[in-house]
PDB file of C-alpha atoms in Angstrom:
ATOM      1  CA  UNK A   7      18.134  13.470  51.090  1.00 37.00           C
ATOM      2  CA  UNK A   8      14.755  14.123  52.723  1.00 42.00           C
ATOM      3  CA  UNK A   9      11.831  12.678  49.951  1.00 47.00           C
ATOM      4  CA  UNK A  10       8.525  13.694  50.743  1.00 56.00           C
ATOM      5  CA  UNK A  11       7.409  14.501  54.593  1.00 75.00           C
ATOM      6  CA  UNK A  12      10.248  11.487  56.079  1.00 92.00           C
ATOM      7  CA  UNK A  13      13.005  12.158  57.875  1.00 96.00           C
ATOM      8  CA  UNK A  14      15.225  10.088  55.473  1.00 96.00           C
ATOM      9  CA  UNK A  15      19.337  10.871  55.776  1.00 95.00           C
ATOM     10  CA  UNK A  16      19.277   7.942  52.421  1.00 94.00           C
ATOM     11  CA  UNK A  17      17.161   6.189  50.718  1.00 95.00           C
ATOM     12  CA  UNK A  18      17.182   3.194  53.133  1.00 97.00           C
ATOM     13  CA  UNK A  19      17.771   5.462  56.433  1.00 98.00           C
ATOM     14  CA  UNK A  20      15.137   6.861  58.513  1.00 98.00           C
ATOM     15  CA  UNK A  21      16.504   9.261  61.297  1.00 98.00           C
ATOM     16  CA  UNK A  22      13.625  10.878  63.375  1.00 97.00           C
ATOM     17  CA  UNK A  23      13.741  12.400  66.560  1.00 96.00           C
ATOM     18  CA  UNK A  24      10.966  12.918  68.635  1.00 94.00           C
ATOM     19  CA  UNK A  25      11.460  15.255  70.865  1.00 82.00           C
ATOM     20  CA  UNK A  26      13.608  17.644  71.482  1.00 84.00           C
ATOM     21  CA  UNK A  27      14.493  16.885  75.249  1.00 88.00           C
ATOM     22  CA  UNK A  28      18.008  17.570  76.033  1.00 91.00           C
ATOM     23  CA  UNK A  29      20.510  14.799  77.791  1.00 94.00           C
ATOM     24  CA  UNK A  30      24.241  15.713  79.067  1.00 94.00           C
ATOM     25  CA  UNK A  31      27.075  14.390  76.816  1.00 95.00           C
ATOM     26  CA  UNK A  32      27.777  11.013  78.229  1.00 95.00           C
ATOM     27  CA  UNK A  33      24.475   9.959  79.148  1.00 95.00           C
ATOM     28  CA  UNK A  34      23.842   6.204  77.979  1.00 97.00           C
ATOM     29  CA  UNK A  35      20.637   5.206  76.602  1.00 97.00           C
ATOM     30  CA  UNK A  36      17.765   2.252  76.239  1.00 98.00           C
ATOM     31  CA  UNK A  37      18.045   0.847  72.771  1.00 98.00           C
ATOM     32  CA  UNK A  38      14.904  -0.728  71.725  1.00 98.00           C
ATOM     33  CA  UNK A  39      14.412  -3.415  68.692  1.00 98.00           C
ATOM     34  CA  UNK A  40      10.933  -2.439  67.991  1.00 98.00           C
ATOM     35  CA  UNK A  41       8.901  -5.626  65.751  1.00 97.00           C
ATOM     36  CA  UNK A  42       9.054  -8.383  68.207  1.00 97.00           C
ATOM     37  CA  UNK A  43      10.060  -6.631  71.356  1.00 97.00           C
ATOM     38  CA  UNK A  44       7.662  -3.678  71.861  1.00 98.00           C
ATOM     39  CA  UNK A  45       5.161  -4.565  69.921  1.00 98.00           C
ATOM     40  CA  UNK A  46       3.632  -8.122  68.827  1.00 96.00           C
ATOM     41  CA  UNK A  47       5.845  -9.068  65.905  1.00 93.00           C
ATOM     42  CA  UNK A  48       3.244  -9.249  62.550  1.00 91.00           C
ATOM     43  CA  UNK A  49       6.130 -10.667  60.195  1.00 91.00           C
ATOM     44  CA  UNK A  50       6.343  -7.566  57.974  1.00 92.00           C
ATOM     45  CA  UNK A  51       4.347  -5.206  59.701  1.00 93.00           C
ATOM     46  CA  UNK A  52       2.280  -2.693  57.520  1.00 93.00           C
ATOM     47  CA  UNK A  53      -1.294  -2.541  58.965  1.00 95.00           C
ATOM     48  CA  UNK A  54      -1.530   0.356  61.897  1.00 97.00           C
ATOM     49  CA  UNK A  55      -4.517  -1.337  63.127  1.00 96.00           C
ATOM     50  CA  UNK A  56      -2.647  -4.940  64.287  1.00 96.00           C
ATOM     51  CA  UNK A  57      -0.434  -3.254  66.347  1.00 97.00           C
ATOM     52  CA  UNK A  58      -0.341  -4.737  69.739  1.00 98.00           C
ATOM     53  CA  UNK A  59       2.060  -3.754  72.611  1.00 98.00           C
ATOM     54  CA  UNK A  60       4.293  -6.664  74.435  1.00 96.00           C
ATOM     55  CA  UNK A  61       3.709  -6.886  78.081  1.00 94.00           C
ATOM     56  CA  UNK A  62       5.135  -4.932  80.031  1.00 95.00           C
ATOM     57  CA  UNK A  63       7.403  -3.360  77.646  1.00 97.00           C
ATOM     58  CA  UNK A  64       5.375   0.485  78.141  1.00 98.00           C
ATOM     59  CA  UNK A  65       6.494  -0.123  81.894  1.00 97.00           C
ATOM     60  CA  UNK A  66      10.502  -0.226  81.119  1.00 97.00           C
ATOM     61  CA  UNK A  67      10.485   2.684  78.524  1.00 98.00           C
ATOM     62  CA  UNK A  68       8.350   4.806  81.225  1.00 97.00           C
ATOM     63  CA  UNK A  69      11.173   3.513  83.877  1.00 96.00           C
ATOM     64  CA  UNK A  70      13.560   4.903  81.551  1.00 97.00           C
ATOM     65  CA  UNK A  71      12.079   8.044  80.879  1.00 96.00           C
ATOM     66  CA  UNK A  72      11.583   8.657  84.538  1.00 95.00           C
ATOM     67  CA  UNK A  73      15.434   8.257  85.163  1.00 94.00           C
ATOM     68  CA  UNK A  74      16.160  10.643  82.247  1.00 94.00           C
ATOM     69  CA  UNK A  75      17.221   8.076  80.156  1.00 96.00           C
ATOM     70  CA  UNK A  76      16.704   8.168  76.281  1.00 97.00           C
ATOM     71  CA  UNK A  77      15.191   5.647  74.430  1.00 98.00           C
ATOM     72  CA  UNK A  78      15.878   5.140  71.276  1.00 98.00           C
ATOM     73  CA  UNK A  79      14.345   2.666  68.633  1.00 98.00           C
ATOM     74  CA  UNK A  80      16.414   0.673  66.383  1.00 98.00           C
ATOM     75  CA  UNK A  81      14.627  -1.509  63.787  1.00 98.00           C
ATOM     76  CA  UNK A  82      15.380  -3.274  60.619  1.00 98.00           C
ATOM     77  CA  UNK A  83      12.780  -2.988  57.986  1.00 97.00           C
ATOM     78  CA  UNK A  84      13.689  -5.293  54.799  1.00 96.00           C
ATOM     79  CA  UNK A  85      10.042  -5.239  53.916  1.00 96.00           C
ATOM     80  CA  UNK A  86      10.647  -1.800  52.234  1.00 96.00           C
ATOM     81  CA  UNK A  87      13.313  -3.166  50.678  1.00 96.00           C
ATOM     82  CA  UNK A  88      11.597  -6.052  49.161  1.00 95.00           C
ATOM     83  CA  UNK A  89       9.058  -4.259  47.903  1.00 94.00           C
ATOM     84  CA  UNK A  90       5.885  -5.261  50.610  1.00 95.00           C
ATOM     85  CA  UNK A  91       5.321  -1.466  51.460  1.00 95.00           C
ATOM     86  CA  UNK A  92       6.669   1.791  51.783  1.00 95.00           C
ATOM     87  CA  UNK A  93       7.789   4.254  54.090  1.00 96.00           C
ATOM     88  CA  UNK A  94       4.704   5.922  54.116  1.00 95.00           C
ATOM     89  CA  UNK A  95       2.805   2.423  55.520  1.00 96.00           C
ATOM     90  CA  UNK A  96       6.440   2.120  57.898  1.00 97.00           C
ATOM     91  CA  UNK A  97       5.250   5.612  59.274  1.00 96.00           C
ATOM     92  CA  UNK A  98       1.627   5.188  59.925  1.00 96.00           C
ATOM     93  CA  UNK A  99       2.784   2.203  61.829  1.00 97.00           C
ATOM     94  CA  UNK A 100       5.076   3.430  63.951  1.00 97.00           C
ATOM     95  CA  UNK A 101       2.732   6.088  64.721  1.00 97.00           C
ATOM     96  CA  UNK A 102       0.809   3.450  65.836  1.00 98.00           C
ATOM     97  CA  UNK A 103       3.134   1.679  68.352  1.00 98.00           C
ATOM     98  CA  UNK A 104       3.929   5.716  69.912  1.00 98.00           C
ATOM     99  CA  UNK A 105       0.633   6.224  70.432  1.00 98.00           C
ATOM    100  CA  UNK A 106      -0.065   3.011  72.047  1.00 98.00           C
ATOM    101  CA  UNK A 107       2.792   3.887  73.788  1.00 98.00           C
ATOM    102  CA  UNK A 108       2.240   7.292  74.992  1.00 97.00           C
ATOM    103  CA  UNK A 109      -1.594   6.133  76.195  1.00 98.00           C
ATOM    104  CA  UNK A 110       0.595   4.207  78.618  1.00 97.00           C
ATOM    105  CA  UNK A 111       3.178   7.019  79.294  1.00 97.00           C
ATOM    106  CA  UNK A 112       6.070   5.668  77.862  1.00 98.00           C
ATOM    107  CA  UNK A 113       7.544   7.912  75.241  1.00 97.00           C
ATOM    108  CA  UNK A 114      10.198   7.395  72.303  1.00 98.00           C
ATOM    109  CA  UNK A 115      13.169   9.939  71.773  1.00 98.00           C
ATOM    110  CA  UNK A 116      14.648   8.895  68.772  1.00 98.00           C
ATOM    111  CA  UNK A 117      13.970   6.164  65.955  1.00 98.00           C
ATOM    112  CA  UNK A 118      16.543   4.796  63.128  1.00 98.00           C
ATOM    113  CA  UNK A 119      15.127   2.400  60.760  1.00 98.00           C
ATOM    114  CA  UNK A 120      17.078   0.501  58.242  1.00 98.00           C
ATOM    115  CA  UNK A 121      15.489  -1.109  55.092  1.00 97.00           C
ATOM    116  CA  UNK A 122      18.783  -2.186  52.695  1.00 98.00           C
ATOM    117  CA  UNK A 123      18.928  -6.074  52.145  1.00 97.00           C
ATOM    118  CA  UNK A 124      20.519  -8.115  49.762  1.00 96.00           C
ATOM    119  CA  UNK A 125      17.134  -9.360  48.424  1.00 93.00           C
ATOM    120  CA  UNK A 126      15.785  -5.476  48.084  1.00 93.00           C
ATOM    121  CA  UNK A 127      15.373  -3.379  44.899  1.00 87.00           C
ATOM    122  CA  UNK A 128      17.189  -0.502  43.161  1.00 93.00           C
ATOM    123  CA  UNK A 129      18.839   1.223  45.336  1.00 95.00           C
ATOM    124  CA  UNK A 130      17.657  -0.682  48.482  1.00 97.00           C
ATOM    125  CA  UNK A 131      19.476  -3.872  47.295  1.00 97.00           C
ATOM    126  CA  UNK A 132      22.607  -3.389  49.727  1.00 96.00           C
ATOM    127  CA  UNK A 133      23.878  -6.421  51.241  1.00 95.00           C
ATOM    128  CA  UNK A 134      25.264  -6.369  54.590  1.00 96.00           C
ATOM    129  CA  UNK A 135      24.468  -2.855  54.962  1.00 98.00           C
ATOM    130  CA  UNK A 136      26.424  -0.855  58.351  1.00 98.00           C
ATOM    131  CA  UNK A 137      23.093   0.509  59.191  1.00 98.00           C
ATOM    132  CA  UNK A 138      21.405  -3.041  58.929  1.00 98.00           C
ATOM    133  CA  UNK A 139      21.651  -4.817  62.468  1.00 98.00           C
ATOM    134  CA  UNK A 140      23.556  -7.026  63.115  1.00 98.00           C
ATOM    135  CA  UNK A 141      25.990  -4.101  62.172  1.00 98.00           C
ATOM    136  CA  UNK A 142      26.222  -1.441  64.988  1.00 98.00           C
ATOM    137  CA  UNK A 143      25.669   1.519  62.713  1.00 98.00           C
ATOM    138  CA  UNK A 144      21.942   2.559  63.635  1.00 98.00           C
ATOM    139  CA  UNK A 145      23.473   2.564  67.673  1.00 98.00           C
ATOM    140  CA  UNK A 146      26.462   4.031  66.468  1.00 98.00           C
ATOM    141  CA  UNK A 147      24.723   7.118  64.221  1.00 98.00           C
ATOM    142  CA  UNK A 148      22.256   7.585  67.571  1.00 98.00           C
ATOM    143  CA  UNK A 149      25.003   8.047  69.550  1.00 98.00           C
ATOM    144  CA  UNK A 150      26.835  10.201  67.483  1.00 98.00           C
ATOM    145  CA  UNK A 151      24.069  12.418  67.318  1.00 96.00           C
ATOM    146  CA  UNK A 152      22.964  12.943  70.906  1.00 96.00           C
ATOM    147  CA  UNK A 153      26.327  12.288  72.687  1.00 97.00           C
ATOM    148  CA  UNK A 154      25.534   8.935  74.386  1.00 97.00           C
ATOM    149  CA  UNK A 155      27.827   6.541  76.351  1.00 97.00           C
ATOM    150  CA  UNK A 156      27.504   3.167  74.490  1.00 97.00           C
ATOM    151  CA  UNK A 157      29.498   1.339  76.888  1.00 96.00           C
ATOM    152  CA  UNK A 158      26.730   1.757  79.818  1.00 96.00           C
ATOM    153  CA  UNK A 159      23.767   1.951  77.440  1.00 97.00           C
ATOM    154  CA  UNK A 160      21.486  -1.607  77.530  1.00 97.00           C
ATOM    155  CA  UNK A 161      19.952  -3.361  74.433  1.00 98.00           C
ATOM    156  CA  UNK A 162      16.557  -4.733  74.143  1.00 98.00           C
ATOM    157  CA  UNK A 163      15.634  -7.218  71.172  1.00 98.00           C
ATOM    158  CA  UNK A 164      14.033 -10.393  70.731  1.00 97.00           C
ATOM    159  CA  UNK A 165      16.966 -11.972  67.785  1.00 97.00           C
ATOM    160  CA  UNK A 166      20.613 -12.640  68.358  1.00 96.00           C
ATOM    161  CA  UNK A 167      21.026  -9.623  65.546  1.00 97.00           C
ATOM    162  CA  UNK A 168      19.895  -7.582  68.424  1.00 98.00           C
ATOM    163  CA  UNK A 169      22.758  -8.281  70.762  1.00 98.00           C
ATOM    164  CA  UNK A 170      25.137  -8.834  68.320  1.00 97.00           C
ATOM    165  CA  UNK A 171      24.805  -5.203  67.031  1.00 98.00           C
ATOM    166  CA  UNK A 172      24.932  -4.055  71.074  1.00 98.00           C
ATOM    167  CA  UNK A 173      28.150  -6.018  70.920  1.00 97.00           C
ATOM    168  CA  UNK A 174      29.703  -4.262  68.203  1.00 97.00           C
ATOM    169  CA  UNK A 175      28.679  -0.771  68.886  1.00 98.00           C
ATOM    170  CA  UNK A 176      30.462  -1.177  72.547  1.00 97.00           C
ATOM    171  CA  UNK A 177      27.818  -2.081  74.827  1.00 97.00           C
ATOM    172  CA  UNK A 178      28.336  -4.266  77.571  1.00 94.00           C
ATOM    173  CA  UNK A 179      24.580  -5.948  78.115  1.00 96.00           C
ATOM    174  CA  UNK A 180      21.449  -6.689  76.538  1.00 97.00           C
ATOM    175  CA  UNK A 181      18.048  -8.305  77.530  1.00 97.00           C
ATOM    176  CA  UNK A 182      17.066 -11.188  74.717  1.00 97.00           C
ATOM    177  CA  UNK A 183      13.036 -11.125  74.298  1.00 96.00           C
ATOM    178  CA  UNK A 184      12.245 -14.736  75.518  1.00 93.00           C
ATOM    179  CA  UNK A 185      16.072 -15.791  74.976  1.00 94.00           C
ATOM    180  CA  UNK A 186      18.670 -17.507  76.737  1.00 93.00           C
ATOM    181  CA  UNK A 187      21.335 -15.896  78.890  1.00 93.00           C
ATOM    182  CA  UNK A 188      24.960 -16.056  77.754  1.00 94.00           C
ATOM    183  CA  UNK A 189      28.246 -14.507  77.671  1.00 93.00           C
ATOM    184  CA  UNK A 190      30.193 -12.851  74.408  1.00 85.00           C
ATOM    185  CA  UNK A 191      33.182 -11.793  74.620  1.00 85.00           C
ATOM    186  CA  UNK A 192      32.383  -9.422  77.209  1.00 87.00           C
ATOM    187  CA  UNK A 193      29.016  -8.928  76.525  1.00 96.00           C
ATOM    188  CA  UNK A 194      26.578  -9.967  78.556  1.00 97.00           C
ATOM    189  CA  UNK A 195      23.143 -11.638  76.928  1.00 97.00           C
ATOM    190  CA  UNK A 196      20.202 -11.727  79.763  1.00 96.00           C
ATOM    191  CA  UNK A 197      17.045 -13.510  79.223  1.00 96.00           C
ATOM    192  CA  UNK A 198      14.070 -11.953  79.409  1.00 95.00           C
ATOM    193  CA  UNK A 199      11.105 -14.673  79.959  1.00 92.00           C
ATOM    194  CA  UNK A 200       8.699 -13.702  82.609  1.00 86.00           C
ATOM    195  CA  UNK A 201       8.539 -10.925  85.712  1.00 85.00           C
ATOM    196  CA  UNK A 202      11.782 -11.723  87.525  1.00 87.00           C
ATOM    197  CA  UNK A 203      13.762 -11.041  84.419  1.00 92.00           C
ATOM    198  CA  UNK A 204      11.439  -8.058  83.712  1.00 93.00           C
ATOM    199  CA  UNK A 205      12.493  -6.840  87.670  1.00 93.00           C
ATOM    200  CA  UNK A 206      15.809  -7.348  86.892  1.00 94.00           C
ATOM    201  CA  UNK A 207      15.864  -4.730  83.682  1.00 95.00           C
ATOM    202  CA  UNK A 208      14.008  -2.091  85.413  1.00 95.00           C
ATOM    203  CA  UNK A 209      16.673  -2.302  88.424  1.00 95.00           C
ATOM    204  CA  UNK A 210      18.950  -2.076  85.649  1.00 95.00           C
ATOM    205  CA  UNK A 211      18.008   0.939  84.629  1.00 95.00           C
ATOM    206  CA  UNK A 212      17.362   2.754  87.410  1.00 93.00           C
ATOM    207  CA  UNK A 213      20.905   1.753  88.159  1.00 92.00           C
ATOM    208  CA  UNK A 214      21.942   3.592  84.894  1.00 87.00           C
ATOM    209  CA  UNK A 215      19.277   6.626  86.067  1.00 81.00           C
ATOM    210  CA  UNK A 216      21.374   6.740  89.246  1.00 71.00           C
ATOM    211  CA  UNK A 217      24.834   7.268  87.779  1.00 61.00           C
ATOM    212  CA  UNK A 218      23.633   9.845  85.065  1.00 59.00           C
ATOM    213  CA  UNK A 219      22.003  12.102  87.798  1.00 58.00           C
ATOM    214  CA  UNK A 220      25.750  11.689  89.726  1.00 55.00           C
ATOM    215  CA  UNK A 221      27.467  12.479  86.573  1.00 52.00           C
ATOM    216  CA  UNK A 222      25.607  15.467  85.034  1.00 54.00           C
TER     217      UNK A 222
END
């Protein structure tokens, strides 16, 4: 189901790639929440012109990019749902936040959005939704579709959802947006606060950079 000019698989599922670069089976990726964690969160975010870019967060996609590592956004968006805007404001936004992103040469591969909730309307009112984080579905879909290893792939976010859906979909870290570090069940939560945390990402993956290049 593709409405209008969107790259909708469902009414509440954006699926867009961006480019068409092409990784080796197996590669694992850099999962991205995307209100909160790369840019300034604006509660429901529907105005192009308030986007603002986090700090340093254009540095660690570029540092991704560089190592041949795909990034790939995965963002919940119950404002659609609710009824505060549409897809059409959702994509003039994220415009936004890739161009800001690309002026600092840091470039998105692929973005899933979800925007079922419980409190939604019509056909948007789906509660506890497999796409919605803290399911796994968005990381799951992403990595059905461009052959990714989940189990080496890192998460990015700045809510517990965030991790929580890394968890589930097989990952075995993430990086928590001004969080606290902790250990799941395997999975490993690590803060990110300030620029030693920030050092210790982007040695993270170039670490993941490293093994692809061995592997492919």
């Amino acid at each position: 189901m593709k409405p209008g000019p969107y790259p909708l698989q469902e009414p509440g599922l954006w699926v867009e790639r961006i480019d068409t670069r092409i990784f080796p089976t197996g590669t694992p990726a850099l999962f991205l929440d995307r209100d909160g964690t790369i840019n300034v969160d604006t509660g429901y975010p529907d105005d192009p012109a308030k986007m603002v870019l986090r700090e340093d967060i254009a540095a660690a996609i570029g540092a991704a990019n560089r190592a041949s590592i795909p990034v790939i956004i995965v963002t919940n968006q119950s404002g659609i749902a609710r009824g505060y805007f549409g897809w059409g404001d959702f994509a003039a936004v994220n415009g936004r936040v890739l161009d800001l992103l690309g002026a600092d040469n840091a470039f998105v591969d692929m973005v899933l959005a979800c925007a079922y909730h419980e409190a939604g309307e019509g056909p948007l009112a789906i509660a506890d939704h497999p796409m919605r984080k803290p399911n796994p579905g968005m990381l799951l879909e992403a990595a059905k579709r461009l052959g990714l290893d989940l189990q080496r792939s890192l998460i990015v976010g700045d809510k517990p959802a965030d991790m929580e859906a890394g968890q589930r979909a097989g990952l075995a870290e993430g990086w928590l947006v001004d969080g606290e570090a902790a250990v799941q069940s395997g999975f490993v939560v690590r803060p990110w606060r300030g620029r030693e945390d920030f050092g210790g990402l982007l040695a993270a993956i170039a670490a993941l950079g490293a093994v692809s290049r061995e592997a492919s």
